[in-house]
Each structure stands twice: as structure tokens, then as C-alpha cells.
Short mmCIF file of C-alpha atoms and ligand atoms in Angstrom, two decimals:
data_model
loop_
_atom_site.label_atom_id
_atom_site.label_comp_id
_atom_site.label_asym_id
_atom_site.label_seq_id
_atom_site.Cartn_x
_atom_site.Cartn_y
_atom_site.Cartn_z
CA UNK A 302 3.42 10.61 -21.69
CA UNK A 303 -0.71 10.79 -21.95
CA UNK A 304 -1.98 13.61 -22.85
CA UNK A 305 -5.41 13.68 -20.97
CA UNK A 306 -6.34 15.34 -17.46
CA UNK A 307 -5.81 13.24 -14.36
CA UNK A 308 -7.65 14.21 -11.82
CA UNK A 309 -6.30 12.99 -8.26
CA UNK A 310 -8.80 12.51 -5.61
CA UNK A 311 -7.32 11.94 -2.22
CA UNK A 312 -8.77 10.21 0.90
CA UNK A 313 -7.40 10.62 4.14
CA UNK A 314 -8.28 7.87 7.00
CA UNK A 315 -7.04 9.55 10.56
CA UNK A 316 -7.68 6.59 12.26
CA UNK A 317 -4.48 4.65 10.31
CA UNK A 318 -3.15 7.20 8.94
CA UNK A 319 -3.34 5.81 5.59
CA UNK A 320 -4.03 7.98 2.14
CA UNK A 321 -6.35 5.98 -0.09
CA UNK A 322 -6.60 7.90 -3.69
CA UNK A 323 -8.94 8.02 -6.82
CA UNK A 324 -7.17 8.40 -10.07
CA UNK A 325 -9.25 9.65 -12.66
CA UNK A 326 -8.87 10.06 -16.36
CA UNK A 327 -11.05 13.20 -17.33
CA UNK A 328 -11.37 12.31 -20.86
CA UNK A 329 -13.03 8.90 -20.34
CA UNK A 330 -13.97 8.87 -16.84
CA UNK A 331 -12.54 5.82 -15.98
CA UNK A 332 -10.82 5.15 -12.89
CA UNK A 333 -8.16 3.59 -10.48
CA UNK A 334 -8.42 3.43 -6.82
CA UNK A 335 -5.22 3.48 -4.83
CA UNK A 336 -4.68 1.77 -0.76
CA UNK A 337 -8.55 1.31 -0.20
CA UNK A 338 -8.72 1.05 3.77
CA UNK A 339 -11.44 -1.18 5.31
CA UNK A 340 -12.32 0.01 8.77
CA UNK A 341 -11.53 -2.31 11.44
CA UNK A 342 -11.79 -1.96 15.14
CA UNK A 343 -9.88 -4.44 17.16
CA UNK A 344 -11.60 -4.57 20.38
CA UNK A 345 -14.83 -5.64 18.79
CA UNK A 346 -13.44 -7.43 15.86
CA UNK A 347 -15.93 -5.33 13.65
CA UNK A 348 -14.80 -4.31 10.10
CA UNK A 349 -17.03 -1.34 8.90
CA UNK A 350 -17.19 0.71 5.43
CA UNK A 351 -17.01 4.37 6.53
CA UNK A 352 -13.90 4.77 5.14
CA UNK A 353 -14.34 2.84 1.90
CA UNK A 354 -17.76 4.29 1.44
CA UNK A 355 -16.30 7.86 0.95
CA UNK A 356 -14.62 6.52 -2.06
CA UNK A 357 -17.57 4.78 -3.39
CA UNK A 358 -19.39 8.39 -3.06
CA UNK A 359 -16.85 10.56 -5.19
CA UNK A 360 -16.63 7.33 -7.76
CA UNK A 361 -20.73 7.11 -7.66
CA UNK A 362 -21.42 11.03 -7.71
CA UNK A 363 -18.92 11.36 -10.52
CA UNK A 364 -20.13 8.45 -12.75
CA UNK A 365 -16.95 6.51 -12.94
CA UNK A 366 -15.99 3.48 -14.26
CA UNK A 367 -13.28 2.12 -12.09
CA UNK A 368 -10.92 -0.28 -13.71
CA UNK A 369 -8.13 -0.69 -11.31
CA UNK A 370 -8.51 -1.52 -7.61
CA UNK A 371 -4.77 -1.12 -7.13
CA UNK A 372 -3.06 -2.03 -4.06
CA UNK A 373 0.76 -0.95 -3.43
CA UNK A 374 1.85 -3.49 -1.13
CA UNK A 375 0.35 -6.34 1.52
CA UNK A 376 -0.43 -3.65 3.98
CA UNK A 377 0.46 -3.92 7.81
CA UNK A 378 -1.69 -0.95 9.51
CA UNK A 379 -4.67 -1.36 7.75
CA UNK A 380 -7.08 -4.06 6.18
CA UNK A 381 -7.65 -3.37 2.42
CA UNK A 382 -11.09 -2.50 1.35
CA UNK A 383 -10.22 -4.03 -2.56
CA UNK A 384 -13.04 -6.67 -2.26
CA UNK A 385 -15.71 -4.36 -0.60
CA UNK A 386 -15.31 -1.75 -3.35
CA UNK A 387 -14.97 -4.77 -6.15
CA UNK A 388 -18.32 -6.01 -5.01
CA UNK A 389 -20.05 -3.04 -5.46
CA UNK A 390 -18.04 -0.92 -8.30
CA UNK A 391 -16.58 -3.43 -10.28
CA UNK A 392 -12.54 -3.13 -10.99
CA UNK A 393 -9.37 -5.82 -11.23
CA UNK A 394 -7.79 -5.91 -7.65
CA UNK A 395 -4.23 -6.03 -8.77
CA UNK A 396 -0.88 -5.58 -6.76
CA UNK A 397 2.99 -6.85 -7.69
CA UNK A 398 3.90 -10.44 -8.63
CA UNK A 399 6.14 -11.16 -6.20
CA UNK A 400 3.22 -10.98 -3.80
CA UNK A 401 3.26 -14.84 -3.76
CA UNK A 402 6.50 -14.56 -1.95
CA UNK A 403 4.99 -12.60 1.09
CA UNK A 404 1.51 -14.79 0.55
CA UNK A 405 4.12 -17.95 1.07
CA UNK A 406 5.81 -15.97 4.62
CA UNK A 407 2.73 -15.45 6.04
CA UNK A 408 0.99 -18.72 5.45
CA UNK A 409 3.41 -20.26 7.54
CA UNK A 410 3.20 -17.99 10.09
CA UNK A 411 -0.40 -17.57 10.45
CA UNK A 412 -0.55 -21.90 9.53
CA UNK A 413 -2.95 -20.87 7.04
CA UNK A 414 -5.66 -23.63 5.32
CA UNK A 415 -4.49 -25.64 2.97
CA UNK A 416 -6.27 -24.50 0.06
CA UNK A 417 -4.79 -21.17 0.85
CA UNK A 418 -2.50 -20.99 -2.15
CA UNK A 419 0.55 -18.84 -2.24
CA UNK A 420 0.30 -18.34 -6.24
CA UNK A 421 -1.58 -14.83 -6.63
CA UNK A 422 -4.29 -15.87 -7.77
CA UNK A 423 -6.86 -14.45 -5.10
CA UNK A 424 -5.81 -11.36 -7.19
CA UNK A 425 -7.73 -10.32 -10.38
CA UNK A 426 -3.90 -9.16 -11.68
CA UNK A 427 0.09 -9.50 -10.86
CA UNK A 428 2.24 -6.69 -12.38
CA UNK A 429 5.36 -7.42 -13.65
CA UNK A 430 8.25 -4.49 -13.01
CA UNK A 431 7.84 -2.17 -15.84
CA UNK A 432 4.56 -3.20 -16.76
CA UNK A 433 2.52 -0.98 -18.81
CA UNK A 434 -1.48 -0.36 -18.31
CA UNK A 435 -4.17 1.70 -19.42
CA UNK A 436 -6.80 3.81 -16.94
CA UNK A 437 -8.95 5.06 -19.90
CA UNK A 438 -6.85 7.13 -21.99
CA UNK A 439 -4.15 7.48 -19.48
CA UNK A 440 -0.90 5.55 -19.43
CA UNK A 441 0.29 4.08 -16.50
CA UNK A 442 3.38 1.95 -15.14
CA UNK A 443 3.81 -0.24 -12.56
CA UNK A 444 7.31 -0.26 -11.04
CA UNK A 445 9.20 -2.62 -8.06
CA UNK A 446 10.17 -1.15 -5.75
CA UNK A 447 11.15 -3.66 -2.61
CA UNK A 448 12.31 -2.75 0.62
CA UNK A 449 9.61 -2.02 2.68
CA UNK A 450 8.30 -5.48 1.83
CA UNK A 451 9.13 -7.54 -1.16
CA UNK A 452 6.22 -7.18 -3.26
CA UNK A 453 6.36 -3.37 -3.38
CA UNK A 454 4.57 -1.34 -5.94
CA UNK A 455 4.81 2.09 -7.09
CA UNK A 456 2.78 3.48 -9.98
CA UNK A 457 2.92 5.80 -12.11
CA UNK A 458 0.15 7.98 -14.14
CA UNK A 459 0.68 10.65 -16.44
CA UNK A 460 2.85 13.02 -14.09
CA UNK A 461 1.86 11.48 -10.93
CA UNK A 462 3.50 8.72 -9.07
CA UNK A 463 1.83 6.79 -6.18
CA UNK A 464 4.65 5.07 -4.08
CA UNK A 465 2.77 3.74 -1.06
CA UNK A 466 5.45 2.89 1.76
CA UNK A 467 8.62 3.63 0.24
CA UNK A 468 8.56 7.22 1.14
CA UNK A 469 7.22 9.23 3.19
CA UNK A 470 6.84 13.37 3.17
CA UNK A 471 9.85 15.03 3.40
CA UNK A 472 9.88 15.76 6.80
CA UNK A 473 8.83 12.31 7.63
CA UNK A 474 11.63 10.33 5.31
CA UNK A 475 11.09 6.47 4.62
CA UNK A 476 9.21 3.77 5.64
CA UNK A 477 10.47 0.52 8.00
CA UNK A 478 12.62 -2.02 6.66
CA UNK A 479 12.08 -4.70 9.21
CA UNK A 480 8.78 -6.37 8.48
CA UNK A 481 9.27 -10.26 6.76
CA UNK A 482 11.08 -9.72 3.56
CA UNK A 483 12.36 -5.73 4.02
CA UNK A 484 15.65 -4.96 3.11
CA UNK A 485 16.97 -1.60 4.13
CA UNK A 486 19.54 -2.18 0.98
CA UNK A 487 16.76 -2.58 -1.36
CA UNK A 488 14.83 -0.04 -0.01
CA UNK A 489 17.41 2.20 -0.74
CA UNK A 490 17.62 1.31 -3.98
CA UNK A 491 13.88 1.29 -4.81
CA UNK A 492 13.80 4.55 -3.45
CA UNK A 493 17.19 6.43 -5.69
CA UNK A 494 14.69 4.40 -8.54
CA UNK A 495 11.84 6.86 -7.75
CA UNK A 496 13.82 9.95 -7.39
CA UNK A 497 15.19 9.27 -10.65
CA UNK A 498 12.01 9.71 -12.24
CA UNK A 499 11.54 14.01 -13.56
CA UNK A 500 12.11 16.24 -11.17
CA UNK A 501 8.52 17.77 -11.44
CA UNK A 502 6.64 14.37 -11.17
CA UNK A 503 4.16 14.73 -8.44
CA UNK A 504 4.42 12.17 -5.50
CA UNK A 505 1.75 10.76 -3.34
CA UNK A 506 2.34 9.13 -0.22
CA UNK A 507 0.51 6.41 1.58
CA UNK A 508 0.74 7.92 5.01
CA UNK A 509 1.02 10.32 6.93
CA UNK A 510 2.57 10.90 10.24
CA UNK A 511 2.87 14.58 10.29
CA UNK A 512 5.13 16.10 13.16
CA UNK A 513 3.53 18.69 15.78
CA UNK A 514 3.89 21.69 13.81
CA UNK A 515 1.63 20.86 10.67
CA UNK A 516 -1.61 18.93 9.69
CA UNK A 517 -1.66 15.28 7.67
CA UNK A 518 -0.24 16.30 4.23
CA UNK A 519 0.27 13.25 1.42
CA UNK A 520 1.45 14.97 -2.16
CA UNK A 521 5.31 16.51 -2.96
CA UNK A 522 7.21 16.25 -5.62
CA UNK A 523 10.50 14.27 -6.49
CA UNK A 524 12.63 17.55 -6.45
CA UNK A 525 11.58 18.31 -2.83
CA UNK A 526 12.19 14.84 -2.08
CA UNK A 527 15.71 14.89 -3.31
CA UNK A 528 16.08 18.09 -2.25
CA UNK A 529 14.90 17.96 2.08
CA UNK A 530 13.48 13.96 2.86
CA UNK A 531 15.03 13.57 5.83
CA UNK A 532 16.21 10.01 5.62
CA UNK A 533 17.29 10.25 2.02
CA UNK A 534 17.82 13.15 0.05
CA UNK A 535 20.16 14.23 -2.43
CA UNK A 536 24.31 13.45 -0.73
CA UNK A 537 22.39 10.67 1.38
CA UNK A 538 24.79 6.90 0.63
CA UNK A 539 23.57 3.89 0.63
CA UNK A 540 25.80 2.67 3.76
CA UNK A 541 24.18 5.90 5.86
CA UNK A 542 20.74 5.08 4.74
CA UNK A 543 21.08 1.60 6.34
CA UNK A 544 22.43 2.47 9.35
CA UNK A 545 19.69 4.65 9.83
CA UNK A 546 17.11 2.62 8.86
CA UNK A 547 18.01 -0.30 11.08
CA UNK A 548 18.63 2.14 14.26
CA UNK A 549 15.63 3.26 13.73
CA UNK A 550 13.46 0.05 12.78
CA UNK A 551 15.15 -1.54 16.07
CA UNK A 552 12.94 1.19 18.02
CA UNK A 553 9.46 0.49 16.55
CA UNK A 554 7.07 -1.26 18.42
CA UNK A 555 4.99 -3.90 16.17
CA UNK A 556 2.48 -2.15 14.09
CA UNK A 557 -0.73 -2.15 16.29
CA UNK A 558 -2.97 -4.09 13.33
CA UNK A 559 -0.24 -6.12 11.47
CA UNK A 560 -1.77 -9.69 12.20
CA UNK A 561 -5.50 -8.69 11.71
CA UNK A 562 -4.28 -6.92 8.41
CA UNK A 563 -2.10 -9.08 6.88
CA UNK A 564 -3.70 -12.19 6.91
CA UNK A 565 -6.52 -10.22 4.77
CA UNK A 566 -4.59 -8.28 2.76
CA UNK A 567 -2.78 -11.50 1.38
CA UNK A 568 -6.30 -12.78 0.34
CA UNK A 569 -6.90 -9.75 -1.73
CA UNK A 570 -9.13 -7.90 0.92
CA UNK A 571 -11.05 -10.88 1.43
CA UNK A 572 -11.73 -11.96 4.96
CA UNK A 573 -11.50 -15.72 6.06
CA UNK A 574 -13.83 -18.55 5.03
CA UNK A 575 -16.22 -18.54 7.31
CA UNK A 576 -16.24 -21.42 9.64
CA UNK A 577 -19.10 -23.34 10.38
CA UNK A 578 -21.07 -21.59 12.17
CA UNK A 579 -21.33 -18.79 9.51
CA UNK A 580 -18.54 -16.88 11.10
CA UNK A 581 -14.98 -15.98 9.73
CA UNK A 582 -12.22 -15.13 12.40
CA UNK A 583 -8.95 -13.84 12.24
CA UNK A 584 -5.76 -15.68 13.80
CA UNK A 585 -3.23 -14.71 15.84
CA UNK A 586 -0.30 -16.18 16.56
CA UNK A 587 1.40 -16.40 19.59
CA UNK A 588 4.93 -15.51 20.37
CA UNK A 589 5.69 -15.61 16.79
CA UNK A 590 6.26 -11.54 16.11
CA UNK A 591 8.16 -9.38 18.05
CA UNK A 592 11.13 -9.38 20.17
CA UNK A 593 11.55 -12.25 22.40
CA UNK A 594 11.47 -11.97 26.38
CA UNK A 595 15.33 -12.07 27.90
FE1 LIG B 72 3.16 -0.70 4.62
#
């Protein structure tokens, strides 16, 4: 375990709900961001930096040196911001290996270019499960943990684990298991993986989607995950986890931004090569997600 002071900055977007983090090692001021969120509204088609640009303040104002732009998964609510901040901060965008295996999903469902490669390499760095890397002083491990999607990352930092959209806050529980690739079984698994990890080890979540009685909240710790999540604490089994899961996921409507997000997020954050006239556009396929008309 490292010794120095992590600081944890934490950045709230309401309008996806997402928590987008700054890790930073005290001793050496060098940094990690977490789930950057590019802004994106979908009636105009506009991408903006609001969102982004609140990190870029607190790494600016602080002096950092950010090493790690570190994404947990291919995210399906929000675009990522990784190539925005890159371009003016500096950092290796970096997210699990097995990201070629979602990349390879959705470039036959979007019918993606053909020099869109399904190998990784629009990312500056593929972890490995178990991988060990440094942020300054501080040591840090990447960890698998599928379900959600298969590419899924957690990481973990001195005391601190970031485990984007494997769980949720307590009273929240666990995310979907029903996107291209999720596995409810594996999900499971990836989670009894995390709260496995010391009972005091501080967890941040990727969302939020706090119920009436209490405002967006995104840090807990693995004992009060074992001890009250609501999908999978402590006496939870496997075989009751998954039947709750796919109850559930057979309720949720489609994620509102999954096709304008995922066909970025794949490319690292990057949008589209721009066609020629100058502009890039998204694509959307039709009567390809979702559940089919009777
Ligand atoms: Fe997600």
C-alpha cells in the first residue's frame, strides 16, 4: 500500500448523472482523471466542454500533471471527454484490454469504416487484469471486472477504489446486465471480487440515481456495501442476483444516448472523421437496438 496522500476530487454532471473524478497524489502532484463526460445535446447534435472544463479548472488551478486519462468502461449514457482533456492537459487515455471485444460488437452494428480497427489501439493504453501502475508516488491496480459490459474496469489507488458501473450506492444496488456483452453471472462475480477487497476501502461510484429522499451521493465503502446494497449484499447468491438482474434489465428502456455515445467512446473520445465537407456525424442505426415490434 502507498504511503502518500490521495486527494479525491469529485465531479458531478446532473445532466447524465455520471461522477467524473480527479485522483491526485499530494506528494508529487500528479494526477489521474476518472469517467471524463463530454457534454452532448441530442437535439442539436452539439457536443460542448462545460462539464470537462470544470476538471480542467481544479487540474489547472492546482498545477497538476495528469498522467492517466482513465476510462472504466465504453460508456452508454455519456460521451467521454478523454480526447478533449488529452488535447489540452496531456495524459495516456487508457481503459481494459478486452475493449477490442466491444470495439469489434459495435463496429458491426454501427457498419463502421473500414479503417476502424477493433485492436485498441485508438487508446494510448490496454490494462491487463491485475495490472500494476504508478500516479506519481501512488500505487494503483487495474482490475476486470465484466458484467456490465465486457471490458469493465475497476481501479484501485491507495485506499480508494473507483468501480464505474458495477455498483451502484447502496440504496441504488448494481448496474444493467443487458447491454452487448453483459452477463448478469459475471457481474456477479466481478462484483463478490470488489467486496472482497478491505472492508474500509473507500468506493466511488460512477453514477448516481439517488431515490426521492436524498441528494446525488457517489463515495461508500465496501463494508456498507456488503453490509445494505440492495441488489447484493452480504447472504445475496449468485442464482438470486440473476434473477434479479434480468427482471429488472427486462424493464429498462434503452439508455437515452447509447448510440451517440458508444460509437465515440469506442474511438477513445474521439468523434468521427469528418466527412467531406469538414463535418463529422454520428450514425444511427435503425431497428437494430431494442425490443422488436409484435
Ligand atoms: Fe455504463
Amino acid at each position: 500500500m502507498a504511503t502518500s496522500i490521495t486527494t479525491i476530487e469529485a465531479f458531478f454532471d446532473s445532466a447524465t448523472s455520471t461522477v467524473s473524478y480527479v485522483i491526485v497524489d499530494a506528494a508529487t502532484g500528479c494526477a489521474a482523471i476518472v469517467d471524463p463526460v463530454l457534454d452532448f445535446e441530442l437535439k442539436s447534435g452539439r457536443t460542448g466542454t462545460t462539464q470537462a472544463d470544470r476538471l480542467l479548472a481544479f487540474v489547472r488551478s492546482h498545477c497538476l500533471q495528469v498522467q492517466w486519462i482513465l476510462e472504466t468502461h465504453a460508456h452508454a449514457d455519456h460521451l467521454s471527454a478523454a480526447r478533449y482533456l488529452q488535447e489540452q492537459v496531456g495524459g495516456r487515455i487508457a481503459i481494459g484490454e478486452r475493449i477490442r471485444e466491444v470495439q469489434a460488437t459495435f463496429k458491426k452494428l454501427y457498419n463502421l469504416e473500414r479503417n476502424f480497427l477493433p485492436d485498441g489501439a485508438q487508446f494510448d493504453h490496454l490494462f491487463h487484469d491485475g495490472e500494476v501502475f504508478q500516479i506519481g508516488s501512488l500505487q494503483a491496480r487495474a482490475l476486470l471486472v465484466p458484467g456490465h459490459t465486457p471490458a469493465d474496469m475497476a481501479y484501485l489507488v491507495d485506499d480508494a477504489v473507483f468501480v464505474g458501473d458495477t455498483l451502484f450506492m447502496p440504496d441504488v444496488g448494481s448496474a444493467r446486465a443487458d447491454f452487448p456483452g453483459g452477463d448478469a453471472h459475471a457481474l456477479y462475480a466481478s462484483v463478490r471480487r470488489l467486496l472482497a477487497l478491505p472492508p474500509a476501502t473507500r468506493m466511488f461510484v460512477c453514477h448516481d440515481y439517488p431515490p426521492a429522499d436524498r441528494t446525488a451521493a457517489w463515495q461508500t465503502t465496501v463494508a456498507e456495501q456488503r453490509a445494505r446494497n440492495i441488489h447484493v449484499r452480504d447472504g445475496i447468491d449468485e442464482a438470486t442476483f440473476v434473477a434479479m438482474r434480468h427482471a429488472r434489465d427486462a424493464t429498462l428502456d434503452v439508455p437515452t444516448l447509447i448510440l451517440p455515445s458508444i460509437q465515440v467512446n469506442i474511438r477513445a473520445g474521439q468523434l468521427p472523421p469528418a466527412e467531406d465537407d469538414g463535418v463529422s456525424y454520428l450514425k444511427i442505426p435503425l431497428n437494430v437496438l431494442g425490443s422488436k415490434q409484435a
